[in-house]
PDB file of C-alpha atoms in Angstrom:
ATOM      1  CA  UNK A  66       0.222  -0.103   0.162  1.00  0.00           C
ATOM      2  CA  UNK A  67       1.373   3.300  -1.089  1.00  0.00           C
ATOM      3  CA  UNK A  68       1.783   5.728   1.952  1.00  0.00           C
ATOM      4  CA  UNK A  69       1.165   9.759   0.461  1.00  0.00           C
ATOM      5  CA  UNK A  70       2.309  12.181   2.506  1.00  0.00           C
ATOM      6  CA  UNK A  71       1.408  16.536   1.527  1.00  0.00           C
ATOM      7  CA  UNK A  72       3.269  19.599   2.461  1.00  0.00           C
ATOM      8  CA  UNK A  73       3.773  22.690   1.907  1.00  0.00           C
ATOM      9  CA  UNK A  74       0.734  24.340   3.010  1.00  0.00           C
ATOM     10  CA  UNK A  75       0.385  27.184   5.790  1.00  0.00           C
ATOM     11  CA  UNK A  76      -0.641  30.358   5.856  1.00  0.00           C
ATOM     12  CA  UNK A  77      -0.880  32.612   3.156  1.00  0.00           C
ATOM     13  CA  UNK A  78      -2.983  36.879   2.192  1.00  0.00           C
ATOM     14  CA  UNK A  79      -4.527  36.775  -0.149  1.00  0.00           C
ATOM     15  CA  UNK A  80      -4.037  37.279  -3.632  1.00  0.00           C
ATOM     16  CA  UNK A  81      -0.741  35.160  -2.318  1.00  0.00           C
ATOM     17  CA  UNK A  82       0.550  31.320  -3.941  1.00  0.00           C
ATOM     18  CA  UNK A  83       1.490  27.807  -2.351  1.00  0.00           C
ATOM     19  CA  UNK A  84       3.485  25.163  -3.919  1.00  0.00           C
ATOM     20  CA  UNK A  85       1.650  21.796  -2.061  1.00  0.00           C
ATOM     21  CA  UNK A  86       3.232  18.854  -2.976  1.00  0.00           C
ATOM     22  CA  UNK A  87       2.138  15.309  -2.376  1.00  0.00           C
ATOM     23  CA  UNK A  88       4.972  12.510  -1.448  1.00  0.00           C
ATOM     24  CA  UNK A  89       5.149   8.578  -1.682  1.00  0.00           C
ATOM     25  CA  UNK A  90       6.540   5.782  -0.567  1.00  0.00           C
ATOM     26  CA  UNK A  91       6.714   2.252  -0.293  1.00  0.00           C
ATOM     27  CA  UNK A  92       4.761   1.990  -3.800  1.00  0.00           C
ATOM     28  CA  UNK A  93       5.038   3.845  -7.787  1.00  0.00           C
ATOM     29  CA  UNK A  94       2.683   6.458  -8.596  1.00  0.00           C
ATOM     30  CA  UNK A  95       4.215   5.167 -12.114  1.00  0.00           C
ATOM     31  CA  UNK A  96       1.061   4.139 -12.720  1.00  0.00           C
ATOM     32  CA  UNK A  97      -1.585   5.625 -10.616  1.00  0.00           C
ATOM     33  CA  UNK A  98      -3.623   8.947 -11.567  1.00  0.00           C
ATOM     34  CA  UNK A  99      -3.718  11.322  -8.157  1.00  0.00           C
ATOM     35  CA  UNK A 100      -6.116  14.043  -7.441  1.00  0.00           C
ATOM     36  CA  UNK A 101      -5.810  16.745  -4.859  1.00  0.00           C
ATOM     37  CA  UNK A 102      -8.760  17.294  -3.272  1.00  0.00           C
ATOM     38  CA  UNK A 103     -10.394  19.568  -0.158  1.00  0.00           C
ATOM     39  CA  UNK A 104     -11.553  19.810   2.980  1.00  0.00           C
ATOM     40  CA  UNK A 105     -13.105  23.197   4.419  1.00  0.00           C
ATOM     41  CA  UNK A 106     -15.180  22.587   8.045  1.00  0.00           C
ATOM     42  CA  UNK A 107     -18.687  21.898   7.376  1.00  0.00           C
ATOM     43  CA  UNK A 108     -17.980  20.991   3.952  1.00  0.00           C
ATOM     44  CA  UNK A 109     -17.175  18.023   1.698  1.00  0.00           C
ATOM     45  CA  UNK A 110     -14.551  17.193   0.338  1.00  0.00           C
ATOM     46  CA  UNK A 111     -13.938  18.483  -3.192  1.00  0.00           C
ATOM     47  CA  UNK A 112     -12.160  17.228  -5.783  1.00  0.00           C
ATOM     48  CA  UNK A 113     -10.030  20.212  -7.098  1.00  0.00           C
ATOM     49  CA  UNK A 114      -7.179  18.916  -9.226  1.00  0.00           C
ATOM     50  CA  UNK A 115      -6.608  15.559 -11.126  1.00  0.00           C
ATOM     51  CA  UNK A 116      -3.380  14.311 -13.453  1.00  0.00           C
ATOM     52  CA  UNK A 117      -2.989  10.719 -15.665  1.00  0.00           C
ATOM     53  CA  UNK A 118      -0.544   8.714 -14.961  1.00  0.00           C
ATOM     54  CA  UNK A 119       2.128  10.158 -17.281  1.00  0.00           C
ATOM     55  CA  UNK A 120       1.481  14.061 -16.625  1.00  0.00           C
ATOM     56  CA  UNK A 121       0.673  14.463 -20.112  1.00  0.00           C
ATOM     57  CA  UNK A 122      -3.834  14.947 -18.492  1.00  0.00           C
ATOM     58  CA  UNK A 123      -4.640  17.416 -16.125  1.00  0.00           C
ATOM     59  CA  UNK A 124      -7.747  19.627 -15.461  1.00  0.00           C
ATOM     60  CA  UNK A 125      -8.732  21.822 -12.140  1.00  0.00           C
ATOM     61  CA  UNK A 126     -12.230  22.362 -10.550  1.00  0.00           C
ATOM     62  CA  UNK A 127     -14.163  25.240 -12.224  1.00  0.00           C
ATOM     63  CA  UNK A 128     -13.084  26.885  -8.781  1.00  0.00           C
ATOM     64  CA  UNK A 129      -9.171  27.132  -9.157  1.00  0.00           C
ATOM     65  CA  UNK A 130      -9.094  27.302 -12.822  1.00  0.00           C
ATOM     66  CA  UNK A 131      -6.905  29.676 -13.629  1.00  0.00           C
ATOM     67  CA  UNK A 132      -5.331  29.910 -11.022  1.00  0.00           C
ATOM     68  CA  UNK A 133      -4.259  25.992 -10.231  1.00  0.00           C
ATOM     69  CA  UNK A 134      -0.951  24.136 -11.662  1.00  0.00           C
ATOM     70  CA  UNK A 135      -0.677  20.563 -11.279  1.00  0.00           C
ATOM     71  CA  UNK A 136       2.486  18.186 -11.928  1.00  0.00           C
ATOM     72  CA  UNK A 137       4.213  15.117 -11.774  1.00  0.00           C
ATOM     73  CA  UNK A 138       7.566  14.335 -11.643  1.00  0.00           C
ATOM     74  CA  UNK A 139       7.223   9.758 -11.365  1.00  0.00           C
ATOM     75  CA  UNK A 140      11.640  10.304 -10.491  1.00  0.00           C
ATOM     76  CA  UNK A 141      10.667  11.554  -7.472  1.00  0.00           C
ATOM     77  CA  UNK A 142       7.289   9.881  -7.121  1.00  0.00           C
ATOM     78  CA  UNK A 143       5.690  13.184  -6.419  1.00  0.00           C
ATOM     79  CA  UNK A 144       3.172  15.197  -6.902  1.00  0.00           C
ATOM     80  CA  UNK A 145       2.308  19.156  -7.317  1.00  0.00           C
ATOM     81  CA  UNK A 146      -0.734  21.348  -6.849  1.00  0.00           C
ATOM     82  CA  UNK A 147       0.897  24.900  -7.198  1.00  0.00           C
ATOM     83  CA  UNK A 148      -1.987  27.129  -5.837  1.00  0.00           C
ATOM     84  CA  UNK A 149      -1.581  30.689  -7.082  1.00  0.00           C
ATOM     85  CA  UNK A 150      -4.515  33.973  -6.853  1.00  0.00           C
ATOM     86  CA  UNK A 151      -5.063  32.433  -3.197  1.00  0.00           C
ATOM     87  CA  UNK A 152      -8.530  33.462  -2.278  1.00  0.00           C
ATOM     88  CA  UNK A 153     -10.000  32.806   1.191  1.00  0.00           C
ATOM     89  CA  UNK A 154     -12.750  30.783  -0.075  1.00  0.00           C
ATOM     90  CA  UNK A 155      -9.734  28.108  -0.850  1.00  0.00           C
ATOM     91  CA  UNK A 156      -9.144  27.758   2.996  1.00  0.00           C
ATOM     92  CA  UNK A 157      -8.939  23.859   3.596  1.00  0.00           C
ATOM     93  CA  UNK A 158      -6.832  20.922   4.037  1.00  0.00           C
ATOM     94  CA  UNK A 159      -5.696  19.674   0.992  1.00  0.00           C
ATOM     95  CA  UNK A 160      -5.432  15.747   0.134  1.00  0.00           C
ATOM     96  CA  UNK A 161      -3.410  14.366  -2.275  1.00  0.00           C
ATOM     97  CA  UNK A 162      -4.610  10.839  -3.645  1.00  0.00           C
ATOM     98  CA  UNK A 163      -4.384   7.429  -5.753  1.00  0.00           C
ATOM     99  CA  UNK A 164      -5.839   5.455  -7.793  1.00  0.00           C
ATOM    100  CA  UNK A 165      -3.554   2.363  -9.904  1.00  0.00           C
ATOM    101  CA  UNK A 166      -4.534   2.451 -13.079  1.00  0.00           C
ATOM    102  CA  UNK A 167      -1.646   1.150 -14.796  1.00  0.00           C
ATOM    103  CA  UNK A 168      -0.955   2.961 -18.001  1.00  0.00           C
ATOM    104  CA  UNK A 169      -4.364   4.101 -18.437  1.00  0.00           C
ATOM    105  CA  UNK A 170      -4.469   7.819 -19.609  1.00  0.00           C
ATOM    106  CA  UNK A 171      -8.034   8.453 -17.615  1.00  0.00           C
ATOM    107  CA  UNK A 172      -8.825  11.409 -15.079  1.00  0.00           C
ATOM    108  CA  UNK A 173     -11.046  10.523 -11.811  1.00  0.00           C
ATOM    109  CA  UNK A 174     -12.716  12.868 -10.290  1.00  0.00           C
ATOM    110  CA  UNK A 175     -15.030  11.619  -7.473  1.00  0.00           C
ATOM    111  CA  UNK A 176     -13.239  10.763  -3.855  1.00  0.00           C
ATOM    112  CA  UNK A 177     -14.810   7.438  -4.036  1.00  0.00           C
ATOM    113  CA  UNK A 178     -12.540   6.906  -7.446  1.00  0.00           C
ATOM    114  CA  UNK A 179      -8.934   7.023  -4.746  1.00  0.00           C
ATOM    115  CA  UNK A 180      -7.746   4.449  -2.795  1.00  0.00           C
ATOM    116  CA  UNK A 181      -4.407   6.521  -1.294  1.00  0.00           C
ATOM    117  CA  UNK A 182      -4.881   9.097   1.219  1.00  0.00           C
ATOM    118  CA  UNK A 183      -2.058  11.671   2.622  1.00  0.00           C
ATOM    119  CA  UNK A 184      -2.490  12.553   5.962  1.00  0.00           C
ATOM    120  CA  UNK A 185      -3.908  16.295   4.493  1.00  0.00           C
ATOM    121  CA  UNK A 186      -2.655  19.924   4.958  1.00  0.00           C
ATOM    122  CA  UNK A 187      -3.702  23.182   5.906  1.00  0.00           C
ATOM    123  CA  UNK A 188      -4.292  25.300   3.759  1.00  0.00           C
ATOM    124  CA  UNK A 189      -5.328  29.387   5.682  1.00  0.00           C
ATOM    125  CA  UNK A 190      -5.856  32.628   3.098  1.00  0.00           C
ATOM    126  CA  UNK A 191      -6.226  35.138   5.393  1.00  0.00           C
ATOM    127  CA  UNK A 192      -8.122  38.839   3.642  1.00  0.00           C
TER     128      UNK A 192
END
């Protein structure tokens, strides 16, 4: 079973940027589709971004489109989420998730599709 550890969260002013990292151990991520999700207090965990196995296909949720870049470095077994122009409504715990898919180029938007999760990293955006 892969272990995922997120890092890079913190307190940032509105308009600022953060780069979150998700490092894997115990298993390679090179055959897993990856996703970033976030959960604000009292809200459901929601999809933020997804990336295919090769990294050639990516997507960001409508709420963060234009401010979000997801990338991966399979050699480092790490996935990244760059968030720019942060808003107070981006405040949440951010989680990365993995779904083993072999060579599939598919993206997965539902949290139920993923079978490995990190512990999350807090992002707080002050106004």
